[in-house]
Coordinates of C-alpha atoms and ligand atoms in Angstrom, one line a residue:
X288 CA 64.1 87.0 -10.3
X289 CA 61.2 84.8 -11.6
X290 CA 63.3 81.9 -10.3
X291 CA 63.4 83.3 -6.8
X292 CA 59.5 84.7 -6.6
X293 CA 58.8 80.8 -7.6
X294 CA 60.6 79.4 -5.0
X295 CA 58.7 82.1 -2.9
X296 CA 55.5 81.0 -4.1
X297 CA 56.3 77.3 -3.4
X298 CA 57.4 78.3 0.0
X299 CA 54.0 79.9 0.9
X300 CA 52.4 77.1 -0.2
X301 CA 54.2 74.4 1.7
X302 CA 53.5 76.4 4.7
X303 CA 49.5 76.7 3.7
X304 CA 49.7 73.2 3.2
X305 CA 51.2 72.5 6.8
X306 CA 49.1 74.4 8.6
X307 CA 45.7 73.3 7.0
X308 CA 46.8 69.9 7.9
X309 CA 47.2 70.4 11.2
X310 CA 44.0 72.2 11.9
X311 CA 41.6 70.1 9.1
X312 CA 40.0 67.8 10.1
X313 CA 37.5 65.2 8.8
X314 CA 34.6 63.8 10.9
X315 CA 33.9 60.4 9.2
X316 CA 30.5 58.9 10.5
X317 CA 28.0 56.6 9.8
X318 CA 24.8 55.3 9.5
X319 CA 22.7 52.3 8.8
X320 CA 20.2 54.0 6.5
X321 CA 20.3 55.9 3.2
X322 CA 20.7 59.3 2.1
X323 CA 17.1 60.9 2.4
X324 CA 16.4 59.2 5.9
X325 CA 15.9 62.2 8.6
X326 CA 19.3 61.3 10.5
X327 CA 21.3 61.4 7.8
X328 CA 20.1 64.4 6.3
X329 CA 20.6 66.1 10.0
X330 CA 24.1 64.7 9.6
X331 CA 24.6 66.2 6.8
X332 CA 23.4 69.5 7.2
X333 CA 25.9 69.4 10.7
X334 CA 28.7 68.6 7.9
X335 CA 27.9 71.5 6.0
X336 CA 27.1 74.0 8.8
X337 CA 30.6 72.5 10.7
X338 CA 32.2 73.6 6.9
X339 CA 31.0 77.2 6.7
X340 CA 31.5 77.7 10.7
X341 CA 35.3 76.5 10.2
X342 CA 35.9 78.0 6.8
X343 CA 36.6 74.8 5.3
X344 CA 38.3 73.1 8.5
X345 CA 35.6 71.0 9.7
X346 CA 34.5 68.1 6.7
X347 CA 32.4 65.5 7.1
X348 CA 32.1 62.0 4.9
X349 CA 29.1 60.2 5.6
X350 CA 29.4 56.6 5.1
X351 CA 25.4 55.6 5.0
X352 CA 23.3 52.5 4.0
X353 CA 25.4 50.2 6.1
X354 CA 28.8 50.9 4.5
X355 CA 30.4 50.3 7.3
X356 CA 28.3 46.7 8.5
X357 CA 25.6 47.3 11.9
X358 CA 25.7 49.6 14.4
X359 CA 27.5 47.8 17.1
X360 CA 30.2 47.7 15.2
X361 CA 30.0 51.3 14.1
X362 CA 30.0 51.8 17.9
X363 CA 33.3 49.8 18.7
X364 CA 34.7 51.3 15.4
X365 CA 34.3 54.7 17.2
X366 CA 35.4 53.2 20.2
X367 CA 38.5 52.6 19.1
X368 CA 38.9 56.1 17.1
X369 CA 38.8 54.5 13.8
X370 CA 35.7 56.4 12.5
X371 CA 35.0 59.7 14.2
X372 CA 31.6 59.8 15.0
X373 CA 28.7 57.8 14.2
X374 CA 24.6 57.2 14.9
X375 CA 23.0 54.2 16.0
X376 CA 19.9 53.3 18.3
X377 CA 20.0 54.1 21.8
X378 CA 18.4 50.0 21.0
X379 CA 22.6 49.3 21.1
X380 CA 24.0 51.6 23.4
X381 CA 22.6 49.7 26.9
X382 CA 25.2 47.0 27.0
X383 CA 28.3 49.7 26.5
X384 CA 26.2 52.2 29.1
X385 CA 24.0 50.5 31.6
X386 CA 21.8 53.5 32.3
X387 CA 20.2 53.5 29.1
X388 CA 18.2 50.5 29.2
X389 CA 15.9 52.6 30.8
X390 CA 14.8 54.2 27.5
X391 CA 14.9 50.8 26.1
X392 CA 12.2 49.3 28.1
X393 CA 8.8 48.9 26.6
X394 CA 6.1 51.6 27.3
X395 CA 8.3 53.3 29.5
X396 CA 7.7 57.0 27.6
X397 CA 3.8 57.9 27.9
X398 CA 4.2 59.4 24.1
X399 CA 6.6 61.3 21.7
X400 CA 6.5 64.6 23.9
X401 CA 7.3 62.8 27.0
X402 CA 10.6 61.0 25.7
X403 CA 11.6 64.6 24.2
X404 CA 11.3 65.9 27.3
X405 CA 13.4 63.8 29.0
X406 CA 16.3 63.4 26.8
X407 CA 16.3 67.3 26.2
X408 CA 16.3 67.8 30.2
X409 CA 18.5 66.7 32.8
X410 CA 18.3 63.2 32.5
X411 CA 19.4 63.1 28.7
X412 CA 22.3 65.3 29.6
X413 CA 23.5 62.9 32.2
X414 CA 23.0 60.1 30.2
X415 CA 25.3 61.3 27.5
X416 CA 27.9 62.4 29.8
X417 CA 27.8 58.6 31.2
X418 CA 29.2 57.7 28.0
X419 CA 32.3 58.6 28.4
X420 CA 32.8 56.2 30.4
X421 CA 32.3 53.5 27.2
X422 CA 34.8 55.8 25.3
X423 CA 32.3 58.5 23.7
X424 CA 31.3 61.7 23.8
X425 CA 27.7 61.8 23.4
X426 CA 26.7 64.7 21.1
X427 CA 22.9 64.3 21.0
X428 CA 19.6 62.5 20.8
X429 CA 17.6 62.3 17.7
X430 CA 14.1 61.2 17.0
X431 CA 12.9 58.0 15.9
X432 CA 9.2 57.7 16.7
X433 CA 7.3 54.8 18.3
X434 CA 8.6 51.4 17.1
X435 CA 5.4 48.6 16.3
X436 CA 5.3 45.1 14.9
X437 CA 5.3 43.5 11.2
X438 CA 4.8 40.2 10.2
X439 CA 4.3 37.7 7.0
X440 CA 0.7 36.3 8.3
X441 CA -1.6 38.5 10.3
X442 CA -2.8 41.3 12.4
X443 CA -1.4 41.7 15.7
X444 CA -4.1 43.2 18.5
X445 CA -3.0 41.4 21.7
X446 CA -0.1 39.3 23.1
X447 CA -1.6 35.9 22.5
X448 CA -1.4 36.7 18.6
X449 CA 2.6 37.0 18.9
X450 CA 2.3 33.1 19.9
X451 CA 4.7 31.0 17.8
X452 CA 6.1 34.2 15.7
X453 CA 9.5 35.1 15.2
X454 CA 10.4 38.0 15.7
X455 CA 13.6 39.7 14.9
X456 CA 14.9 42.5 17.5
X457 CA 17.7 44.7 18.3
X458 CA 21.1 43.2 19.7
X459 CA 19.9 43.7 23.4
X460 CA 19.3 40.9 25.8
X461 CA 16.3 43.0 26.9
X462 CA 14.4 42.8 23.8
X463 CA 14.7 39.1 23.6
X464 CA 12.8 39.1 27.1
X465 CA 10.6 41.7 26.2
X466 CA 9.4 39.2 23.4
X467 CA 9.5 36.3 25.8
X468 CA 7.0 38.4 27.9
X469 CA 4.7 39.3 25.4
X470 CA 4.4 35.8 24.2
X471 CA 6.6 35.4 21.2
X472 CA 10.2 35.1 20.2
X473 CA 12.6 37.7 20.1
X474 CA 15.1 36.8 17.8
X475 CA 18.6 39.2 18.2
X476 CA 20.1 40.0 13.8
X477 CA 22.0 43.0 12.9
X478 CA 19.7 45.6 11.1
X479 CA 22.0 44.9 7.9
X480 CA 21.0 41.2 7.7
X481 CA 17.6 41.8 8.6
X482 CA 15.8 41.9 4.5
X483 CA 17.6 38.6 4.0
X484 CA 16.4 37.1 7.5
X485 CA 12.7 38.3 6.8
X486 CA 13.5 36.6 2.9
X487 CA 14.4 33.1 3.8
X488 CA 12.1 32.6 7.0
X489 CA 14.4 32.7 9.4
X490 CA 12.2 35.4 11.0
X491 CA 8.6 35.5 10.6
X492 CA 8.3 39.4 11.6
X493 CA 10.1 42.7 12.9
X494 CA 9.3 45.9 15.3
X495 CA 10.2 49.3 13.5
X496 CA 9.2 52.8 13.1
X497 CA 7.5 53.3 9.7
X498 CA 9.9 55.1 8.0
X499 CA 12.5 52.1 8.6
X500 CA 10.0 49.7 7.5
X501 CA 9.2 51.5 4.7
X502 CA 12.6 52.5 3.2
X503 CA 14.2 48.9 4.0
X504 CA 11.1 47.4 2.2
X505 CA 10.9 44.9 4.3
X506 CA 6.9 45.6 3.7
X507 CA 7.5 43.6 1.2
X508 CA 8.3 40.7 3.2
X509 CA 6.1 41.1 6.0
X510 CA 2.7 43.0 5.2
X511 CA 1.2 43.4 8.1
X512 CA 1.7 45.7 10.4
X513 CA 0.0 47.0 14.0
X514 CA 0.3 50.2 15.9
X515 CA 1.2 48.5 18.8
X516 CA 4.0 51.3 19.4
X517 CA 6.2 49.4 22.1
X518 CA 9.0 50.9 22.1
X519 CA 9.7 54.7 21.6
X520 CA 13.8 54.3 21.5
X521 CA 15.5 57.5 20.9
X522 CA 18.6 57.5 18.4
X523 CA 21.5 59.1 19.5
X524 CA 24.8 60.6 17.6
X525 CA 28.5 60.0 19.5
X526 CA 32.0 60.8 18.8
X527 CA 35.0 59.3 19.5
X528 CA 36.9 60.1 22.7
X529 CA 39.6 59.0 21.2
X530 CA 39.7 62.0 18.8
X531 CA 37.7 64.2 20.6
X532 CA 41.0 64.6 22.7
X533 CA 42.9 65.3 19.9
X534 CA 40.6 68.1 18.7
X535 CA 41.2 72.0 19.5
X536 CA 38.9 73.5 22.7
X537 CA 37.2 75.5 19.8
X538 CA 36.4 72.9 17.6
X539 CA 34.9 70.9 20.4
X540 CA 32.7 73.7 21.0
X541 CA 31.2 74.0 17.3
X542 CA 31.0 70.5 17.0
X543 CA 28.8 71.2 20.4
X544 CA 26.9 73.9 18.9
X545 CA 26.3 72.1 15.6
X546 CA 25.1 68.9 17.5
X547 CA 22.1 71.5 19.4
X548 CA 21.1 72.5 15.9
X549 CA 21.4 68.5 14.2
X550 CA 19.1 67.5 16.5
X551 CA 16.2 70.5 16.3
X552 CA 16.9 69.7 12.5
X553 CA 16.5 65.8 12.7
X554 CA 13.0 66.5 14.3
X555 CA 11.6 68.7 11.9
X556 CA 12.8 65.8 9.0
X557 CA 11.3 63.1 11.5
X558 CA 7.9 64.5 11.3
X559 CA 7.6 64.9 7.9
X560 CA 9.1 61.5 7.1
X561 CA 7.0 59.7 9.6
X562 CA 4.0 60.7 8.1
X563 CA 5.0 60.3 4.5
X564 CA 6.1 56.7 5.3
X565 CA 2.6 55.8 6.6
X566 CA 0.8 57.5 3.7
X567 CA 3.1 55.1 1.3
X568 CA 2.4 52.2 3.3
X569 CA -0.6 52.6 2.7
X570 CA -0.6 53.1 -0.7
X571 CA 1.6 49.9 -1.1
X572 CA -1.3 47.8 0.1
X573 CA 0.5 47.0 3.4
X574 CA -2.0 46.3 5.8
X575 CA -2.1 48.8 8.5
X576 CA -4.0 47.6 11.8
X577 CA -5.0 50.2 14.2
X578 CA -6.9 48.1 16.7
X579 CA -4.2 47.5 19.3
X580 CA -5.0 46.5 22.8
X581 CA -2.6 48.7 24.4
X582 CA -3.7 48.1 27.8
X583 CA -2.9 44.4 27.3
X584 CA 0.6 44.8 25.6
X585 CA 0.9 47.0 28.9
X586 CA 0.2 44.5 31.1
X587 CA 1.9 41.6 29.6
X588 CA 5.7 43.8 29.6
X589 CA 5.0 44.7 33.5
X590 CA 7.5 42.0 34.7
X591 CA 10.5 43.1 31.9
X592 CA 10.1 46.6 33.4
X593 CA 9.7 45.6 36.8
X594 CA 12.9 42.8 35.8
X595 CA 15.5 45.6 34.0
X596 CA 14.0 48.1 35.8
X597 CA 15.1 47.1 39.5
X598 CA 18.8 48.5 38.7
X599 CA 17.7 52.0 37.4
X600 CA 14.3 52.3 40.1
X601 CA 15.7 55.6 40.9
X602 CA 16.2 56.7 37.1
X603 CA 12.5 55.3 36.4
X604 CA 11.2 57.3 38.8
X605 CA 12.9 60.3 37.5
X606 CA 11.6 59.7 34.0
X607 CA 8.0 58.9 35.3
X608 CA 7.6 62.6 37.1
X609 CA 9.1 64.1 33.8
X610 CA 5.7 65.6 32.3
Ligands
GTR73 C1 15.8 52.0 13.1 C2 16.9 52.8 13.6 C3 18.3 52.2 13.3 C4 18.3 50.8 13.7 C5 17.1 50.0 13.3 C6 17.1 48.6 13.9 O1 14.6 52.5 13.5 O2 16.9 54.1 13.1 O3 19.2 53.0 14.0 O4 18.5 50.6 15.1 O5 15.9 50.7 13.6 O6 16.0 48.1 14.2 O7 18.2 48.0 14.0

């Protein structure tokens, strides 16, 4: 009798066991920065609100601080289905999808507003739907403010003061000429490598949003920074085809309803973290230069948008009438 009810009980168990397994699943992403950064707090509250949708189903292991090496290689990892989702720079995702160089061009947003309003409208929706084409399902856009420039010797207020600097940018062969344009030289490192770079001189300066600059400390390599806000590059957060076609119609659609809510939650982190990071800046002695002669910076990246800008005219014109 007690034999027979433990067999039972094994039995049940097996069979608990089976079917968990075939259902469970475990979203492993990544991100270059820490714990406590806004997108991968936003990733983690999607974990935990994926876990209490699915009653335990749905996990998700964050691999952060560059576990898992750069982002381009986070993006081929995903590619290939070997890590289920991950979020990088939109910075990275031109040469997989063509189209979004246009957010990658410099002063193409007029402000913060305008970008959200075009990667929350149409146009965003498009864009991620064009990425299946690379092998990805794009989820959703996060925020990642206006990106401007730090160096090791001096303010930056126009062009002619990027003369002779060094400046380390994103993978993407349209940074390097956006650097060419505005006078300096755009040198392409992995975000990962970038501390050392800035360490041994092999770069004199970066371009970042203040809440990178600030957590990487690369302030303390290069102390001076200027608001000349260049580039306002969304992030964005992708899964793997790959897998995605392995997953059940409804857990597609809560991973789709918990992406909605990731990126409203990613916002309300930016903003708070954004200004924090320039308050502590501050406070660090970095110096913070204000007086930026947009107009100029404006002027001087005309032929990189008019350059890059040729293939997507159409798309340009599209953003431009966004309000
Ligand atoms: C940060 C961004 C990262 C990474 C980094 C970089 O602002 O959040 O995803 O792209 O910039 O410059 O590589």
């Amino acid at each position: 009798m007690r034999l027979a009810l433990k067999s039972m009980v094994a039995a049940v168990a097996v069979t608990f066991a089976v079917a968990n397994s075939a259902e469970a699943l475990v979203i492993k992403t990544s991100d270059v920065h820490a714990m406590g950064y806004p997108t991968t707090d936003a990733m983690e509250f999607m974990g935990e609100w994926l876990n209490e949708k699915s009653n335990g189903e749905i996990t998700m292991e964050i691999f952060h601080s560059m576990q898992l090496g750069g982002e381009k290689e986070a993006l081929e990892q995903v590619q290939l289905g070997a890590l289920e989702m991950t979020r990088v720079s939109v910075g990275v995702v031109g040469p997989i999808v063509d189209d979004f160089n246009a957010f990658n061009l410099p002063y193409v947003f007029r402000s913060i507003d305008h970008m959200r309003n075009v990667v929350d409208g149409e146009i965003g929706q498009e864009l991620l739907a064009a990425l299946d084409a690379g092998g990805l399902v794009g989820l959703g856009f996060m925020d990642a403010g206006a990106r401007s420039f730090y160096n090791k010797q001096k303010a930056i207020r126009e062009p002619a003061d990027l003369a002779g600097l060094k400046i380390r940018v994103m993978q993407n062969p349209i940074f390097i000429e956006m650097m060419s344009e505005m006078g300096g030289n755009g040198i392409p490192i992995a975000f990962n490598e970038l501390y050392t770079a800035l360490q041994t001189g092999v770069v004199d300066g970066a371009e970042n949003n203040p809440p990178s600059y600030s957590t990487q400390k690369h302030y303390e390599q290069a102390g001076f920074y200027s608001l000349t806000e260049h580039l306002i590059v969304p992030e964005i957060f992708v899964f793997s085809k790959k897998v995605w076609e392995t997953l059940t119609p409804e857990q597609q659609e809560l991973i789709r309803e918990a992406a909605v809510l990731t990126t409203e939650k990613e916002r309300e982190l930016w903003e708070a973290m954004e200004q924090k990071a320039m308050e502590e800046l501050v406070g660090l002695g970095v110096q913070v230069n204000d007086d930026v002669d947009k107009a100029a910076f404006i002027e001087a990246t005309a032929p990189v948008r008019e350059q890059f800008g040729a293939q997507y005219a159409d798309l340009l014109g599209r953003i431009e009438a966004v309000e």
